[in-house]
PDB file of C-alpha atoms in Angstrom:
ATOM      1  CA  UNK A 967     -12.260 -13.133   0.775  1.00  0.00           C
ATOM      2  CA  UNK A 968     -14.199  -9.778   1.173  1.00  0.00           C
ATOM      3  CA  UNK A 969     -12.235  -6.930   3.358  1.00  0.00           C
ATOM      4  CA  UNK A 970     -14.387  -3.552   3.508  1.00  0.00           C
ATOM      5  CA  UNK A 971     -12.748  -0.351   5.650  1.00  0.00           C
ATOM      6  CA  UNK A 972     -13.666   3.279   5.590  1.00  0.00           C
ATOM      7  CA  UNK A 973     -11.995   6.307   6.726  1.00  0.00           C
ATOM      8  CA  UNK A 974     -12.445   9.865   6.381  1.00  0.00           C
ATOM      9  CA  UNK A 975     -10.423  13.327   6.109  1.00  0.00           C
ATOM     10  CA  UNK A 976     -11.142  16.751   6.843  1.00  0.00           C
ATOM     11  CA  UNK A 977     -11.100  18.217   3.003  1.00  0.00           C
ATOM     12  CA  UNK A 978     -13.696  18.223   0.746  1.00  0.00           C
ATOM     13  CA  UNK A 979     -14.110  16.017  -2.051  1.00  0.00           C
ATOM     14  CA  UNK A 980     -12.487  17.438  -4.973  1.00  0.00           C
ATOM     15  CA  UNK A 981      -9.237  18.016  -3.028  1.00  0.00           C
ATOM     16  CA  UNK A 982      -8.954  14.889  -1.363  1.00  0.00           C
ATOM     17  CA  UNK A 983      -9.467  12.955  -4.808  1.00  0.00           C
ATOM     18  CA  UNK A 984      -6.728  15.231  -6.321  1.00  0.00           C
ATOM     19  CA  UNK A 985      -4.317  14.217  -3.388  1.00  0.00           C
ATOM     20  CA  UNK A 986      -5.220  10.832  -2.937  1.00  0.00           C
ATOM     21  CA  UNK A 987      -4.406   9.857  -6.753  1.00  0.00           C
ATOM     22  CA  UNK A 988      -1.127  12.040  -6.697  1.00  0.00           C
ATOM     23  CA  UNK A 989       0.966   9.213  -6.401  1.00  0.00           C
ATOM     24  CA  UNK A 990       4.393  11.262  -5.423  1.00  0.00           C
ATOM     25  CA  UNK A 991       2.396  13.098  -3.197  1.00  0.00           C
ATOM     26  CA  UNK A 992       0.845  10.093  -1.393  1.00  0.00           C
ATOM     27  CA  UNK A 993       3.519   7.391  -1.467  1.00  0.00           C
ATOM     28  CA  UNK A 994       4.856   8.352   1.587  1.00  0.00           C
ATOM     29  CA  UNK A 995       1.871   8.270   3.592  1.00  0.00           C
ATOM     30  CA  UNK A 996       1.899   4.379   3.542  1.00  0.00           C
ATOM     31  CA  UNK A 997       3.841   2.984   6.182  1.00  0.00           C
ATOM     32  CA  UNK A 998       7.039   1.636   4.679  1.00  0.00           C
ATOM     33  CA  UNK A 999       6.590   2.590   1.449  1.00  0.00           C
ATOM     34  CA  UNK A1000       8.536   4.684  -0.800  1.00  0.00           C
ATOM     35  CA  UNK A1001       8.401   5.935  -4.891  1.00  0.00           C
ATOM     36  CA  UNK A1002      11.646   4.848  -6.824  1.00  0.00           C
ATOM     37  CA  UNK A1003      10.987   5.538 -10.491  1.00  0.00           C
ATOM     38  CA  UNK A1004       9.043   6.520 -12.862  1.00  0.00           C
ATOM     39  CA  UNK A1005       8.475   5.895 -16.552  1.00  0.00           C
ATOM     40  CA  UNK A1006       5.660   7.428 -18.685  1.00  0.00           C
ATOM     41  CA  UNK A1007       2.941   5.615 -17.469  1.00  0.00           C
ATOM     42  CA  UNK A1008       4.518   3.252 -15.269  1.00  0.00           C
ATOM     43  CA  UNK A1009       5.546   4.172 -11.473  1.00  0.00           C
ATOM     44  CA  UNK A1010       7.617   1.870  -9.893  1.00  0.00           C
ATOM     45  CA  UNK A1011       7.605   1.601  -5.748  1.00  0.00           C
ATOM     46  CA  UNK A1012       9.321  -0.365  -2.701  1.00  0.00           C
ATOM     47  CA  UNK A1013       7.627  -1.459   0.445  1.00  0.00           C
ATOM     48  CA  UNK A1014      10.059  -2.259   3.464  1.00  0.00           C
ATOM     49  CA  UNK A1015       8.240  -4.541   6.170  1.00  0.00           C
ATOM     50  CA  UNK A1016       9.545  -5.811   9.685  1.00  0.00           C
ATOM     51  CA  UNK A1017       7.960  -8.825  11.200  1.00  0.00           C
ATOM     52  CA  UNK A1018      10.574  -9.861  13.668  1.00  0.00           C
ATOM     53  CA  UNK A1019      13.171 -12.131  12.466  1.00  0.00           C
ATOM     54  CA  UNK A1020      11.843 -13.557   9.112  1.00  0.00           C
ATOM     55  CA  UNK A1021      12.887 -12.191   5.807  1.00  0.00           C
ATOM     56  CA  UNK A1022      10.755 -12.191   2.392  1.00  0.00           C
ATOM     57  CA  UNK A1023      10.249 -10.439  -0.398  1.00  0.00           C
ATOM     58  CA  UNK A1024       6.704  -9.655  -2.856  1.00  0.00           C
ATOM     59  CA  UNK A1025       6.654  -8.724  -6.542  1.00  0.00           C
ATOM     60  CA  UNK A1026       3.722  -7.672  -7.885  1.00  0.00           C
ATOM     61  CA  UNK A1027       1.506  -5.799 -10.984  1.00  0.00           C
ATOM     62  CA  UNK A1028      -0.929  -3.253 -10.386  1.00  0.00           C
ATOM     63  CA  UNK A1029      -3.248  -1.658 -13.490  1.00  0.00           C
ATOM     64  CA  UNK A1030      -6.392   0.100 -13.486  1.00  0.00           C
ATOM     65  CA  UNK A1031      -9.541  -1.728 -14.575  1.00  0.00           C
ATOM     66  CA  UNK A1032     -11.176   1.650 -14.359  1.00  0.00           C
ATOM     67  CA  UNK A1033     -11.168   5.227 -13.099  1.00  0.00           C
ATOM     68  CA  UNK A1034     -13.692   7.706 -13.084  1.00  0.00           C
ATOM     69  CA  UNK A1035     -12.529  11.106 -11.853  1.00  0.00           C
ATOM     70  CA  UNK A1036     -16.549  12.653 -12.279  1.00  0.00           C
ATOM     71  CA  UNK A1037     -17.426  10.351  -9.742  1.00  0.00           C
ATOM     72  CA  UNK A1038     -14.764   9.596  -7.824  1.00  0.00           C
ATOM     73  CA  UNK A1039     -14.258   6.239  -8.258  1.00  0.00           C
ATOM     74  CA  UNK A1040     -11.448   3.863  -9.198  1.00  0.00           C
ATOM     75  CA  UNK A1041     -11.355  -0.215  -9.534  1.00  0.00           C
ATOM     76  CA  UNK A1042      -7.649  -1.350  -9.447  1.00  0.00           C
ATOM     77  CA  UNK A1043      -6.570  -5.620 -10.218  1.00  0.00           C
ATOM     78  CA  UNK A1044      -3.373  -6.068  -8.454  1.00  0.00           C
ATOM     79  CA  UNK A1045      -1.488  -9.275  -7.954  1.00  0.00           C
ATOM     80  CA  UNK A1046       2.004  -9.982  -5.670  1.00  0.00           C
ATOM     81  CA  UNK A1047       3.995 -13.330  -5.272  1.00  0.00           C
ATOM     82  CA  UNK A1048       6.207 -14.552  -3.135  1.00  0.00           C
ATOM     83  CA  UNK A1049       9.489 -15.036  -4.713  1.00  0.00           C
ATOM     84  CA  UNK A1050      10.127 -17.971  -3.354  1.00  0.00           C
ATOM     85  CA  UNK A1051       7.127 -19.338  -4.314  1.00  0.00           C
ATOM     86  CA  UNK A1052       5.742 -20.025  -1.166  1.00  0.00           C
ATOM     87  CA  UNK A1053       2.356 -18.093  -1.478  1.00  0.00           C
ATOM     88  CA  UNK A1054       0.662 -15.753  -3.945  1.00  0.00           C
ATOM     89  CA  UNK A1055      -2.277 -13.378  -3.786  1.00  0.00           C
ATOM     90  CA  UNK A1056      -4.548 -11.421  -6.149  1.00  0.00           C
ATOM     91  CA  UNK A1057      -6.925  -8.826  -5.314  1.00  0.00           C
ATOM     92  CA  UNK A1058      -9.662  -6.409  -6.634  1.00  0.00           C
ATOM     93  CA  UNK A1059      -9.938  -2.947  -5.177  1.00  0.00           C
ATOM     94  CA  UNK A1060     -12.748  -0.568  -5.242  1.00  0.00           C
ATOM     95  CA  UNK A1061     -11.840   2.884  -4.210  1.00  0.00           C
ATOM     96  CA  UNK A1062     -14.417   5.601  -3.521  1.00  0.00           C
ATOM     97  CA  UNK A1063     -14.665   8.728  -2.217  1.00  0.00           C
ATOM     98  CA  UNK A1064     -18.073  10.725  -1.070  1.00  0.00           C
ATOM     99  CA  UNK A1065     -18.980  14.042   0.169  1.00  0.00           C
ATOM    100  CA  UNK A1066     -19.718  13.925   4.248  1.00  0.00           C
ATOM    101  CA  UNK A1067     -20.569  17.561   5.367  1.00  0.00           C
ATOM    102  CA  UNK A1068     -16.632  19.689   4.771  1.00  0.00           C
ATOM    103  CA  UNK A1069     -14.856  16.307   4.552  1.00  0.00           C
ATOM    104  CA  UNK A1070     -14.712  13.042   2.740  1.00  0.00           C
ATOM    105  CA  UNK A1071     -15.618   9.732   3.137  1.00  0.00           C
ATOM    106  CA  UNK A1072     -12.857   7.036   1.679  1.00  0.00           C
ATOM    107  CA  UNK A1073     -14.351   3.624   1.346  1.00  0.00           C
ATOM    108  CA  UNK A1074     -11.967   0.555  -0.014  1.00  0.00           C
ATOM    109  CA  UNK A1075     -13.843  -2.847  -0.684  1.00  0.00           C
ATOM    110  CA  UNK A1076     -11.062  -5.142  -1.488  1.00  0.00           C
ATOM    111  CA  UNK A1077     -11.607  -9.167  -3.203  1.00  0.00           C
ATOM    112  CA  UNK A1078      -8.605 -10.578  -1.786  1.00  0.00           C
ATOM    113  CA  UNK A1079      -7.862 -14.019  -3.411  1.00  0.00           C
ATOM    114  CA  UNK A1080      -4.771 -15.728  -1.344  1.00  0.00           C
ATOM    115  CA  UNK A1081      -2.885 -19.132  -2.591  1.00  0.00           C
ATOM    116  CA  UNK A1082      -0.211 -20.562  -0.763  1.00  0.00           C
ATOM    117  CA  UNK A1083       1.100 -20.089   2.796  1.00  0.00           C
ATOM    118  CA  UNK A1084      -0.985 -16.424   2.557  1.00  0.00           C
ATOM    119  CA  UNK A1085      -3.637 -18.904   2.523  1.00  0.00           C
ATOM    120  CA  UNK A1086      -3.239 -20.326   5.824  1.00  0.00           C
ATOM    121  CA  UNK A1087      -4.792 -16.771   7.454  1.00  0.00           C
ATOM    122  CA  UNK A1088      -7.978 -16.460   8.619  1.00  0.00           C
ATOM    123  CA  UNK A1089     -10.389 -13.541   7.486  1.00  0.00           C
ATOM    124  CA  UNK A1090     -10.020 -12.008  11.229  1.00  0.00           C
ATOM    125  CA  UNK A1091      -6.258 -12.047  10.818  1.00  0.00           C
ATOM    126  CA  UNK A1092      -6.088 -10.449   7.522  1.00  0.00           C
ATOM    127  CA  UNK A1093      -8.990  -7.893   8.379  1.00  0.00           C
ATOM    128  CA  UNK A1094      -7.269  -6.705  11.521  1.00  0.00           C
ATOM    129  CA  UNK A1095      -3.670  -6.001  10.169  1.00  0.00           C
ATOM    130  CA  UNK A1096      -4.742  -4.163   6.350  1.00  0.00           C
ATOM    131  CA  UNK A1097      -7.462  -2.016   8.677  1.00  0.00           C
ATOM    132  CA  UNK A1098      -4.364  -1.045  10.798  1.00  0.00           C
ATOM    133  CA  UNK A1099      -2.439  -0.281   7.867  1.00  0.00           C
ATOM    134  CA  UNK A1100      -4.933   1.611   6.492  1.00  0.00           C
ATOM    135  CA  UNK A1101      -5.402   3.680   9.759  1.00  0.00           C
ATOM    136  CA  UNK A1102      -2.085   4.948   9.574  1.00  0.00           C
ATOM    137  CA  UNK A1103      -1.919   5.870   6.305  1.00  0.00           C
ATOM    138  CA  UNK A1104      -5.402   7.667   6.765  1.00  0.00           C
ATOM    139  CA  UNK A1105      -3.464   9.626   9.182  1.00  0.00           C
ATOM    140  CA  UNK A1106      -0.670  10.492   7.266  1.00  0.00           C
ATOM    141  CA  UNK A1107      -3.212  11.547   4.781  1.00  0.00           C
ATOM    142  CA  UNK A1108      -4.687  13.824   6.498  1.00  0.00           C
ATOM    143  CA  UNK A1109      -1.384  15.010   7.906  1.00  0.00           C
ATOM    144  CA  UNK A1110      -0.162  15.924   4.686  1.00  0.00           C
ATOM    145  CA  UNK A1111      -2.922  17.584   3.281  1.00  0.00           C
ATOM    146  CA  UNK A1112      -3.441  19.785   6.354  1.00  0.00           C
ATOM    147  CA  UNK A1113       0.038  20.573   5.697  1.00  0.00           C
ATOM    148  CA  UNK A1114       0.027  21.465   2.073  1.00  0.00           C
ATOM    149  CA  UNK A1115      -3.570  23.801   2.879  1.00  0.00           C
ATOM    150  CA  UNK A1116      -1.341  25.662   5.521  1.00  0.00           C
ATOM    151  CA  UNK A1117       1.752  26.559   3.258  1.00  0.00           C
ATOM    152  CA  UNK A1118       1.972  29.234   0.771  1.00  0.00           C
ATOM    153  CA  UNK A1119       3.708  28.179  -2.121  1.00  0.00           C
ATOM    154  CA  UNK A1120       6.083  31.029  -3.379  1.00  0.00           C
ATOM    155  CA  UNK A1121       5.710  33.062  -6.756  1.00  0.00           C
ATOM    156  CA  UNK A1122       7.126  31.121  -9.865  1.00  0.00           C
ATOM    157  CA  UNK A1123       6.667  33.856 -12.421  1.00  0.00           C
ATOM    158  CA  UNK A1124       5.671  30.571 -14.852  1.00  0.00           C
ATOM    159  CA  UNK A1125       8.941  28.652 -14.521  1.00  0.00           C
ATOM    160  CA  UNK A1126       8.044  24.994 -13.320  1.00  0.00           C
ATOM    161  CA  UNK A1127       9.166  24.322  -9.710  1.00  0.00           C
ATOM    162  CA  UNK A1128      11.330  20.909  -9.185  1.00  0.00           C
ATOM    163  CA  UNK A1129       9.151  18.413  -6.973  1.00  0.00           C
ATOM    164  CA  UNK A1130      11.248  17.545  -3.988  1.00  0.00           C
ATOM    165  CA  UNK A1131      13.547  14.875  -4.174  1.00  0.00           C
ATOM    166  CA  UNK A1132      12.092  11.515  -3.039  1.00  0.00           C
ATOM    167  CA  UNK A1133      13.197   9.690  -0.556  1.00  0.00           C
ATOM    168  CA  UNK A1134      15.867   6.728  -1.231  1.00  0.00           C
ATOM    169  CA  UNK A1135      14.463   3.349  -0.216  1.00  0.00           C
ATOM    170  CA  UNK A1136      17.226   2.551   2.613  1.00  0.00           C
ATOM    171  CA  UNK A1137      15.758   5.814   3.859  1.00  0.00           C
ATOM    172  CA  UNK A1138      12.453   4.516   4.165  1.00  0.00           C
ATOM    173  CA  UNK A1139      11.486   3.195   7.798  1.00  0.00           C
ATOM    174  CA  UNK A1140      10.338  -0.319   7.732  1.00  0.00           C
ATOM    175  CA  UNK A1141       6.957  -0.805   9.002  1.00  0.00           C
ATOM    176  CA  UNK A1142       6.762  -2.985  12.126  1.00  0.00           C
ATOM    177  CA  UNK A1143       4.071  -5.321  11.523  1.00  0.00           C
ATOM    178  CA  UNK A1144       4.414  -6.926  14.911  1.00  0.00           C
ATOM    179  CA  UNK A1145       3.387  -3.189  16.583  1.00  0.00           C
ATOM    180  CA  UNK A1146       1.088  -2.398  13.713  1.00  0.00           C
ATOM    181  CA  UNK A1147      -1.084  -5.217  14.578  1.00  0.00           C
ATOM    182  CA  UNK A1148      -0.819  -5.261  18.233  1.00  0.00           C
ATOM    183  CA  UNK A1149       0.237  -7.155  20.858  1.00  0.00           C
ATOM    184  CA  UNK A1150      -2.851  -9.770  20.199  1.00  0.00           C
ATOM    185  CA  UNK A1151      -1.798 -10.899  17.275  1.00  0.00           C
ATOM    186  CA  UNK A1152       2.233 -10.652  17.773  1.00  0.00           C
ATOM    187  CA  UNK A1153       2.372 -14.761  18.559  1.00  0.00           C
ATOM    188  CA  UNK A1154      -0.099 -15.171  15.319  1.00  0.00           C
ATOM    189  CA  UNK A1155       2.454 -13.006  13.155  1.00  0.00           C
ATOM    190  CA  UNK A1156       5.824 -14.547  14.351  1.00  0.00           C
ATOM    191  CA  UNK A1157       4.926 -17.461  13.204  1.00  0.00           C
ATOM    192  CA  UNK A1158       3.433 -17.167   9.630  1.00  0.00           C
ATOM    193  CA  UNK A1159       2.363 -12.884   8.804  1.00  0.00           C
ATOM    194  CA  UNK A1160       5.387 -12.064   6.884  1.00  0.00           C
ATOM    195  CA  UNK A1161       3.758 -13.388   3.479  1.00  0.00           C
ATOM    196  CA  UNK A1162       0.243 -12.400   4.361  1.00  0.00           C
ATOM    197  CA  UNK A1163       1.400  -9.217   5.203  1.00  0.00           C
ATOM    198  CA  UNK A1164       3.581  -8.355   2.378  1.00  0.00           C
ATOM    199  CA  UNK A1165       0.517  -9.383   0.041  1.00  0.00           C
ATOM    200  CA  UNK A1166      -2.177  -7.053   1.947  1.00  0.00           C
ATOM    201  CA  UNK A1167       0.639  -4.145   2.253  1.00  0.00           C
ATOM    202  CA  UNK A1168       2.100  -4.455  -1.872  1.00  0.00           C
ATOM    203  CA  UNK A1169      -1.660  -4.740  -2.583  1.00  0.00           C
ATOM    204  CA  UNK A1170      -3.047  -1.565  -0.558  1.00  0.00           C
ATOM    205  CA  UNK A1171       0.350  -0.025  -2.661  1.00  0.00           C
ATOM    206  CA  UNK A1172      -1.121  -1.389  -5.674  1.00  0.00           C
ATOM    207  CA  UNK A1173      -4.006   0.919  -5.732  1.00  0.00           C
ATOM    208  CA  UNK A1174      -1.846   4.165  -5.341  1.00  0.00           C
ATOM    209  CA  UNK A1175       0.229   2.973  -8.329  1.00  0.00           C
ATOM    210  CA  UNK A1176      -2.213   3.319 -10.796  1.00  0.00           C
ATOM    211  CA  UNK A1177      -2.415   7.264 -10.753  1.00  0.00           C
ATOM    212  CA  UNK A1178      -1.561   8.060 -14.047  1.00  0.00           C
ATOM    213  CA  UNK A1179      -4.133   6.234 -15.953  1.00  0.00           C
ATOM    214  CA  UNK A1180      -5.357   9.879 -17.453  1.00  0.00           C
ATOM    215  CA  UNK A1181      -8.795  11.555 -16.698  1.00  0.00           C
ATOM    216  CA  UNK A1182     -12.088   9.994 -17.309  1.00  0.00           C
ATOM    217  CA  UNK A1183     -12.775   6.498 -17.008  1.00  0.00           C
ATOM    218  CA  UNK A1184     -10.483   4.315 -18.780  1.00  0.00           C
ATOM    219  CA  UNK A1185      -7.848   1.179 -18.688  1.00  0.00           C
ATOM    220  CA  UNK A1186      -4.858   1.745 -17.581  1.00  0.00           C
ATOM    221  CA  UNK A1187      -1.397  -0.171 -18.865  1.00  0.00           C
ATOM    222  CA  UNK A1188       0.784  -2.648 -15.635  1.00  0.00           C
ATOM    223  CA  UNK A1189       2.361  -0.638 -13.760  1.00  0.00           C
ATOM    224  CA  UNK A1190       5.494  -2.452 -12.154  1.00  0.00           C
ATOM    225  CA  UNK A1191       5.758  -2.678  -8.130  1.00  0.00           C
ATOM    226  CA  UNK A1192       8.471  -4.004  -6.604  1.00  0.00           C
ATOM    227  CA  UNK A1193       8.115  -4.937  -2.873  1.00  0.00           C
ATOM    228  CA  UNK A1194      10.921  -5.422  -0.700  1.00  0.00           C
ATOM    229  CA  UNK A1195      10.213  -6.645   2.798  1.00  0.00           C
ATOM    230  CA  UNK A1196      13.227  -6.312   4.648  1.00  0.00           C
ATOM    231  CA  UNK A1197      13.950  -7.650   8.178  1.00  0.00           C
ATOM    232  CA  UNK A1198      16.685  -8.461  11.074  1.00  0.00           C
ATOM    233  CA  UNK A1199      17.949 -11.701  10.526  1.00  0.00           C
ATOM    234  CA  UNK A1200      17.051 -14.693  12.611  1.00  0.00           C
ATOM    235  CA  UNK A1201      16.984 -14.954  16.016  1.00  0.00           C
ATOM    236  CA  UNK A1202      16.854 -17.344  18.973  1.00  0.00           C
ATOM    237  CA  UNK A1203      13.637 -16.460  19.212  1.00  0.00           C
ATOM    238  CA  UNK A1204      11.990 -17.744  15.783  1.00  0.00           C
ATOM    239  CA  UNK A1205       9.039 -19.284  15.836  1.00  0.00           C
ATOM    240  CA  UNK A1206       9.705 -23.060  15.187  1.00  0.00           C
ATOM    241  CA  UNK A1207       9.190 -24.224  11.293  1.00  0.00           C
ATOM    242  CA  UNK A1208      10.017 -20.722   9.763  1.00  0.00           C
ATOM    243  CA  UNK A1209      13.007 -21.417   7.117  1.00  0.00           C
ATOM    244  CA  UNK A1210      14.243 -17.404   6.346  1.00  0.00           C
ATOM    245  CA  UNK A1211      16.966 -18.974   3.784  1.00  0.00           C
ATOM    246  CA  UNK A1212      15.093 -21.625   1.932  1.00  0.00           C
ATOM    247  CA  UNK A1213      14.902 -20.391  -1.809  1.00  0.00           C
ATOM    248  CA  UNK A1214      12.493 -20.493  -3.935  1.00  0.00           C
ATOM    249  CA  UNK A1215      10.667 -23.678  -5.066  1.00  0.00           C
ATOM    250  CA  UNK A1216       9.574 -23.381  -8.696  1.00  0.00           C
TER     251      UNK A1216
END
């Protein structure tokens, strides 16, 4: 499956690259999402979803096939699983950015390759809820660069300024999947999204979690990502067939 979506921010090229592969910096632009550790290479993140009553949870590997910082262009293999083996997915990503006027075009062709319950989702499905996703993080984006252009950063006289501290994953706000993709698609997602969603959202993760990979174009070592999709528990109003407490099969 072939996904394709473009957005655009208001600062020109160079900047946005340099903010949009600054993994601490972007992290919490993605809905749910939030950095936990890092370790040399590796960066380790958490992704908190909410799709009504039903409860799973993604792991999942993300490394950089390539990354070109002349041209502005990245190619990221990700995969995710359900741990309770009840759907997988895999997925190339092809991230680049291009000069438009003062701003910057951001275009994302993803090869999404689904197995499992993920697999039950049509293209329509899938396309409507990561283009959603991405929306909101585009706006966050922007958000926080117009904020960081805006503030002066104080005088260090050379002595290195701590980042500020990240936020703890029970702090992060789970994203609602049953507002993020509208009220169409709420009786579609009720019944079957949590896994489909928690593969599109770890994977759109996966490509911010491969920022230090160095400059140039080069391969990049795994970098771990954990995703944690974490919702109420069940409630009268469950779909019928969803099992939240079955464990995993294999």
């Amino acid at each position: 499956m072939e996904l394709s979506n473009t957005f655009s921010v208001s600062q020109p090229i160079d900047r946005a690259w340099a903010v949009i592969t600054d993994l601490e910096r972007v992290a919490p632009c993605l809905p749910g999402a939030a950095l936990i550790g890092v370790e040399g290479e590796d960066f380790r993140g958490a992704v908190k979803i909410k799709v009504g009553p039903v409860t799973a949870q993604y792991e999942g590997v993300a490394r950089f096939a390539q990354r070109d910082d002349q041209a502005h262009r990245a190619v990221l293999r990700a995969e995710g699983r359900d741990v309770r083996g009840q759907g997988n997915a895999a997925t190339t990503i092809d991230l680049r950015l291009q000069s438009r006027g003062a701003g910057t075009e951001v275009l994302i062709d993803t090869e999404l390759e689904l197995a499992g319950r993920v697999a039950q989702f049509g293209r329509g499905v899938i396309a409507d809820v990561s283009g959603k996703l991405i929306g909101q993080f585009a706006q966050r984006l922007e958000a926080e660069m117009s904020r960081e252009q805006a503030s002066v950063p104080p005088a260090t006289n050379g002595v290195a300024v701590a980042s500020p501290a990240r936020p703890a994953v029970e702090d992060v706000e789970p994203l609602d999947l049953m507002s993020a993709g509208g009220s169409a698609l709420a009786a579609v997602m009720v019944k079957q999204a949590a896994p489909v969603a928690g593969a599109v959202l770890g994977l759109l993760l996966g490509w911010l979690l491969g920022r230090r990979s160095g400059s140039g174009t080069r391969d990049a070592a795994a970098a771990p990502l954990v995703v944690h999709l974490v919702l109420p528990s069940r409630s009268r109003t469950t779909a019928p067939g969803i099992d939240v407490t079955r464990g995993s099969n294999g």
